[in-house]
PDB file of C-alpha atoms in Angstrom:
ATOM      1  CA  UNK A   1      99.310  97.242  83.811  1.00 64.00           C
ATOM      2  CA  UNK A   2     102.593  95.645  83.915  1.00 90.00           C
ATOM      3  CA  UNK A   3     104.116  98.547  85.922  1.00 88.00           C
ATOM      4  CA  UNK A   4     101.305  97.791  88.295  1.00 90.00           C
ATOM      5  CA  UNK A   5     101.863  94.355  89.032  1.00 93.00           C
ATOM      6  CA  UNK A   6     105.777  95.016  89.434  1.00 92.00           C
ATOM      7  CA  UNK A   7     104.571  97.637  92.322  1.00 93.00           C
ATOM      8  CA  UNK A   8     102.365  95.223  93.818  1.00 93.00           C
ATOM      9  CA  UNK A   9     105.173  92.246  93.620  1.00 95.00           C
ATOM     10  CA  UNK A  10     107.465  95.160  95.467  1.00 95.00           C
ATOM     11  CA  UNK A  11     105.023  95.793  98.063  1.00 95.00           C
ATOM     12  CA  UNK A  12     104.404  92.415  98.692  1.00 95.00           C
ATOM     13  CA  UNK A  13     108.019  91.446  99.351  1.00 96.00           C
ATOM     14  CA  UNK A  14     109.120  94.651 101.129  1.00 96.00           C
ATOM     15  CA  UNK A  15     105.431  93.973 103.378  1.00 93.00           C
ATOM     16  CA  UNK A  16     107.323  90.760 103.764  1.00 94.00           C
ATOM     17  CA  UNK A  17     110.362  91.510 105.155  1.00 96.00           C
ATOM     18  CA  UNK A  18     108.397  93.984 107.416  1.00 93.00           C
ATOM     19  CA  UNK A  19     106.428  91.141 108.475  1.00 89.00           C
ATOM     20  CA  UNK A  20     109.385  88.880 109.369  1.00 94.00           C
ATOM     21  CA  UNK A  21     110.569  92.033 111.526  1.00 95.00           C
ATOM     22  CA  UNK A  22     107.288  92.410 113.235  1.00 89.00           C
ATOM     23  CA  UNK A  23     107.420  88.913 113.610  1.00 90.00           C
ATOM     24  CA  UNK A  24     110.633  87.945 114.852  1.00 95.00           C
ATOM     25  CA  UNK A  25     109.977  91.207 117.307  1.00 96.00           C
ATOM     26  CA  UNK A  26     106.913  89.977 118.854  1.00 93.00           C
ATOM     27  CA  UNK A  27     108.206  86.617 119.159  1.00 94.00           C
ATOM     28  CA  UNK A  28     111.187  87.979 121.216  1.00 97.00           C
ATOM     29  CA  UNK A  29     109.004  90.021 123.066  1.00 97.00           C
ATOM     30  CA  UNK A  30     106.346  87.297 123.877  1.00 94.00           C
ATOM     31  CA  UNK A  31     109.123  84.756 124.699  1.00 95.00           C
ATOM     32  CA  UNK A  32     111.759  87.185 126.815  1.00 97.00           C
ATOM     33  CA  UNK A  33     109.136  89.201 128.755  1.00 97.00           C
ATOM     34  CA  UNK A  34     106.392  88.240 130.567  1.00 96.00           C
ATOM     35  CA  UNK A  35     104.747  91.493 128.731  1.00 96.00           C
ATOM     36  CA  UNK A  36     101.125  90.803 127.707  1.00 92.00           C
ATOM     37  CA  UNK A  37      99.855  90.742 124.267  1.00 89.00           C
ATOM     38  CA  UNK A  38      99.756  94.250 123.509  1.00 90.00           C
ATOM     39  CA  UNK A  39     102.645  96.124 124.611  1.00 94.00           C
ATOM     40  CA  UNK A  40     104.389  93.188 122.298  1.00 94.00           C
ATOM     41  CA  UNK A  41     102.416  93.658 119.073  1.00 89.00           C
ATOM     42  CA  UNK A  42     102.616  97.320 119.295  1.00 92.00           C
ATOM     43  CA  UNK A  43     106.120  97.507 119.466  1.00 95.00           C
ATOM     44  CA  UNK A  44     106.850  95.045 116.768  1.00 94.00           C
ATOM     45  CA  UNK A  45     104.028  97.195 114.632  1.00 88.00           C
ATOM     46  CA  UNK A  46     105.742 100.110 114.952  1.00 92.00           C
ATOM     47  CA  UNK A  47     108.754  98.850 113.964  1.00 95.00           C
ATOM     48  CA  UNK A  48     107.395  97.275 111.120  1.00 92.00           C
ATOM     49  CA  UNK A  49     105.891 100.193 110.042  1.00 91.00           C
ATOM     50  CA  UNK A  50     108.468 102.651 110.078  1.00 92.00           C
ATOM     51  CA  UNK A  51     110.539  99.854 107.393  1.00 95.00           C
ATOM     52  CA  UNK A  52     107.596  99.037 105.283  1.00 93.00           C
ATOM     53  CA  UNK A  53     107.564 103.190 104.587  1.00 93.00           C
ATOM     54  CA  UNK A  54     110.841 103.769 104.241  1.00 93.00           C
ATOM     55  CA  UNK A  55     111.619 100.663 101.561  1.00 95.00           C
ATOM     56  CA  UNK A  56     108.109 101.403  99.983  1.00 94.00           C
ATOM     57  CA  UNK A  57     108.450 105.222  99.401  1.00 93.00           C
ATOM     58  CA  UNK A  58     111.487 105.126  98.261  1.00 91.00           C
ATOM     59  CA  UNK A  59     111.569 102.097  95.678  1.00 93.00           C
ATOM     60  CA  UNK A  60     107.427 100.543  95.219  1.00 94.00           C
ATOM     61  CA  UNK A  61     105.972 103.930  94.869  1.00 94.00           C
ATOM     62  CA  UNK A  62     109.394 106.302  93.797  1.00 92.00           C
ATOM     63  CA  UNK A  63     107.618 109.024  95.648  1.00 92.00           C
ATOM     64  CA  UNK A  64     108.879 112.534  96.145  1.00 89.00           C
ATOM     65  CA  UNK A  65     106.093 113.613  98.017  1.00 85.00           C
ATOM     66  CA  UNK A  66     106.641 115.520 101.107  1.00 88.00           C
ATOM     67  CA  UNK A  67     108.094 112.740 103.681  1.00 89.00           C
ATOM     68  CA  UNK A  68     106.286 114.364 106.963  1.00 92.00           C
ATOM     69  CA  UNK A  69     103.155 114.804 105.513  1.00 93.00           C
ATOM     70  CA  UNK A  70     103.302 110.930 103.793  1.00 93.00           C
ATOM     71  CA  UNK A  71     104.427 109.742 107.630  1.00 92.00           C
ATOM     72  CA  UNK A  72     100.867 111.799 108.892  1.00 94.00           C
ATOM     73  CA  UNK A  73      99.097 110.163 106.633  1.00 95.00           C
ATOM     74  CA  UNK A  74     100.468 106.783 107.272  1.00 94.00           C
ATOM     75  CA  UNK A  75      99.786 107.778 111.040  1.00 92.00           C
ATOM     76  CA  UNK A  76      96.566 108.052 110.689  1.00 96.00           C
ATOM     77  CA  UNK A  77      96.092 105.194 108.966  1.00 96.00           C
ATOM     78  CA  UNK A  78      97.707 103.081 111.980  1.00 92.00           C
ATOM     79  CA  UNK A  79      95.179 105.881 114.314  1.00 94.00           C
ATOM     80  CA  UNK A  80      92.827 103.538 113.015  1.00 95.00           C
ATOM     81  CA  UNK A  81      94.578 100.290 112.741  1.00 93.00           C
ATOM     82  CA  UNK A  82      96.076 100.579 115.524  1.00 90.00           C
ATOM     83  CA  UNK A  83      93.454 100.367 118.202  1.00 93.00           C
ATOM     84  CA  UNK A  84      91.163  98.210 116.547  1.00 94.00           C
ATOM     85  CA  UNK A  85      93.810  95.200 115.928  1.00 92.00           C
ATOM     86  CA  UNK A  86      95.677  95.563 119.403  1.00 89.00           C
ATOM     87  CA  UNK A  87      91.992  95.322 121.330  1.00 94.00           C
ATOM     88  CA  UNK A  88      91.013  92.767 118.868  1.00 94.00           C
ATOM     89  CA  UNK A  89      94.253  90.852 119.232  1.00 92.00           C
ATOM     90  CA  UNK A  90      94.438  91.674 122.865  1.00 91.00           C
ATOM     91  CA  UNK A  91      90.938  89.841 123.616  1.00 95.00           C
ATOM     92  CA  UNK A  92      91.373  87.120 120.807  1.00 96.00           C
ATOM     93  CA  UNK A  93      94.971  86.452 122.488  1.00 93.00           C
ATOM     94  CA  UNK A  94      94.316  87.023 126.108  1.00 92.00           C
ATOM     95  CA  UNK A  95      90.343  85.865 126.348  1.00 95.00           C
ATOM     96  CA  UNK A  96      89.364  83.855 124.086  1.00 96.00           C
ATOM     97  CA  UNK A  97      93.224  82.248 124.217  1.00 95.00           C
ATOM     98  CA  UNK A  98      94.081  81.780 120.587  1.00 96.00           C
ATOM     99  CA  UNK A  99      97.926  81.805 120.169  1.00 94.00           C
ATOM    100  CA  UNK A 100      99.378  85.113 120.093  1.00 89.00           C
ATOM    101  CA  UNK A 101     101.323  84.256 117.177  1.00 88.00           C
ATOM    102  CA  UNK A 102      98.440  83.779 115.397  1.00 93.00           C
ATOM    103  CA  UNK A 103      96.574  86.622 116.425  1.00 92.00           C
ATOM    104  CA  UNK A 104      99.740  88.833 114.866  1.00 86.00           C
ATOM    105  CA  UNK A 105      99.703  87.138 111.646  1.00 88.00           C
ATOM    106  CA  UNK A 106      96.211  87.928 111.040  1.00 92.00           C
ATOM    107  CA  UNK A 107      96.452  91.365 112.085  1.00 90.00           C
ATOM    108  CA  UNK A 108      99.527  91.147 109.503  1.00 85.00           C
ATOM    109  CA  UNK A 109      96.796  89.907 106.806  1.00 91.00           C
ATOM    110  CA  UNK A 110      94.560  92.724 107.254  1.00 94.00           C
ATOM    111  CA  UNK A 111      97.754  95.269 107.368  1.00 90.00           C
ATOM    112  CA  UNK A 112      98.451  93.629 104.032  1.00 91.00           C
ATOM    113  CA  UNK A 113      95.458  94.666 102.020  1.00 93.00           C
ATOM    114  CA  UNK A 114      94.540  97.959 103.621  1.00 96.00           C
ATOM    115  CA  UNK A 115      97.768  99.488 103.526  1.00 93.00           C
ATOM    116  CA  UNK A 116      99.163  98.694 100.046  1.00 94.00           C
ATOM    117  CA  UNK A 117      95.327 100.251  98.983  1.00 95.00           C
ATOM    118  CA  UNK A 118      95.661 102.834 101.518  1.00 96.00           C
ATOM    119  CA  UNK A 119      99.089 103.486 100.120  1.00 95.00           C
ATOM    120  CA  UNK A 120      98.721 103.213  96.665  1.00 93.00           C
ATOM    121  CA  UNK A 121      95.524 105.661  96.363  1.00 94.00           C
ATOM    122  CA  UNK A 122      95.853 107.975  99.661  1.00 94.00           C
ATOM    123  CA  UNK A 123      99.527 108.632 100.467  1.00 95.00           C
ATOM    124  CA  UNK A 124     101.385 108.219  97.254  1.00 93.00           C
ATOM    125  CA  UNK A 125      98.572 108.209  94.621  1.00 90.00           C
ATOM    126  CA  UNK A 126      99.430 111.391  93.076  1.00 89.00           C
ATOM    127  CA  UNK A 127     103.129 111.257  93.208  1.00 92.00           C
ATOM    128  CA  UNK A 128     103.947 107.871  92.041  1.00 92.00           C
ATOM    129  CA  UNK A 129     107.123 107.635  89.954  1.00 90.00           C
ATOM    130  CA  UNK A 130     108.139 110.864  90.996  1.00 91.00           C
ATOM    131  CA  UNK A 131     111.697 110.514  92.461  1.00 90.00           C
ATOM    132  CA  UNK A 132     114.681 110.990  91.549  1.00 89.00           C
ATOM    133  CA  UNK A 133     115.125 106.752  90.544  1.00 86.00           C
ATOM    134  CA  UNK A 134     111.837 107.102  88.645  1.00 85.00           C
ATOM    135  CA  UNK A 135     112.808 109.909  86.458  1.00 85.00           C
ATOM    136  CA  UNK A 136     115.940 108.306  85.926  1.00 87.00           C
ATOM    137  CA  UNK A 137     114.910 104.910  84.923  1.00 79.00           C
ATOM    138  CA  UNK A 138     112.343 107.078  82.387  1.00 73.00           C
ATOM    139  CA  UNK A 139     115.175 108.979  80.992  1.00 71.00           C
ATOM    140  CA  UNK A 140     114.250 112.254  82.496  1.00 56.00           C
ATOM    141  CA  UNK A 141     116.164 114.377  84.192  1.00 51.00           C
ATOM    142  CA  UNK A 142     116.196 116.411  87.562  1.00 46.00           C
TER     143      UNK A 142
END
């Protein structure tokens, strides 16, 4: 259990620090361009993404599952996400005028949850703690 709530405390602050990128991204975006909604929250997703699987791979889960099929399953995750938040966001944003910045930290919210369970039970479920920093901090060895 305890190695369980250090995983979750990881994902939460690497989802953070992908969340101030995404952030900080669509803010630029929203404030530099005169871009609507979407093109700015999918760019800022996307970068967010690609971070949040990279830190989270590597040091919340210590996978050493294959990294292309890991990044297709992520992808299809985001297939999903994807067009459901940025039409959602678009309409919540653009029609019904709630603040953009808003809009993205909701979609943020919902990221959250689905993706660490998407994550921890999909992509990596089966090869958790099976890098190289895993084995080592076990005492195993390559």
């Amino acid at each position: 259990m305890n190695k369980e709530l250090v995983r979750t405390i990881k994902f939460t602050l690497f989802s953070i620090s992908a969340g101030a990128i995404e952030l900080v991204l669509f803010t630029l975006l929203d404030g530099f361009t005169d871009w609507p909604y979407w093109p700015c929250y999918l760019i800022a997703l996307v970068a967010s993404v690609v971070w949040n699987f990279t830190l989270n791979r590597n040091f919340t889960f210590q996978s050493a599952n294959n990294v292309p099929i890991a990044m297709l399953k992520v992808a299809a995750f985001y297939a999903v996400f994807t067009p459901v938040s940025t039409i959602l966001g678009n309409y919540l944003a653009e029609t019904a005028k709630w603040p953009g910045i808003l809009v993205t930290i909701l979609n943020m919210l919902c990221n959250f949850v689905l993706e660490y369970l998407y994550d921890r039970f999909f992509v990596f479920g089966k090869s958790i703690d099976t890098n190289s920093r895993a084995k080592k901090k076990d005492g195993k060895n390559n």
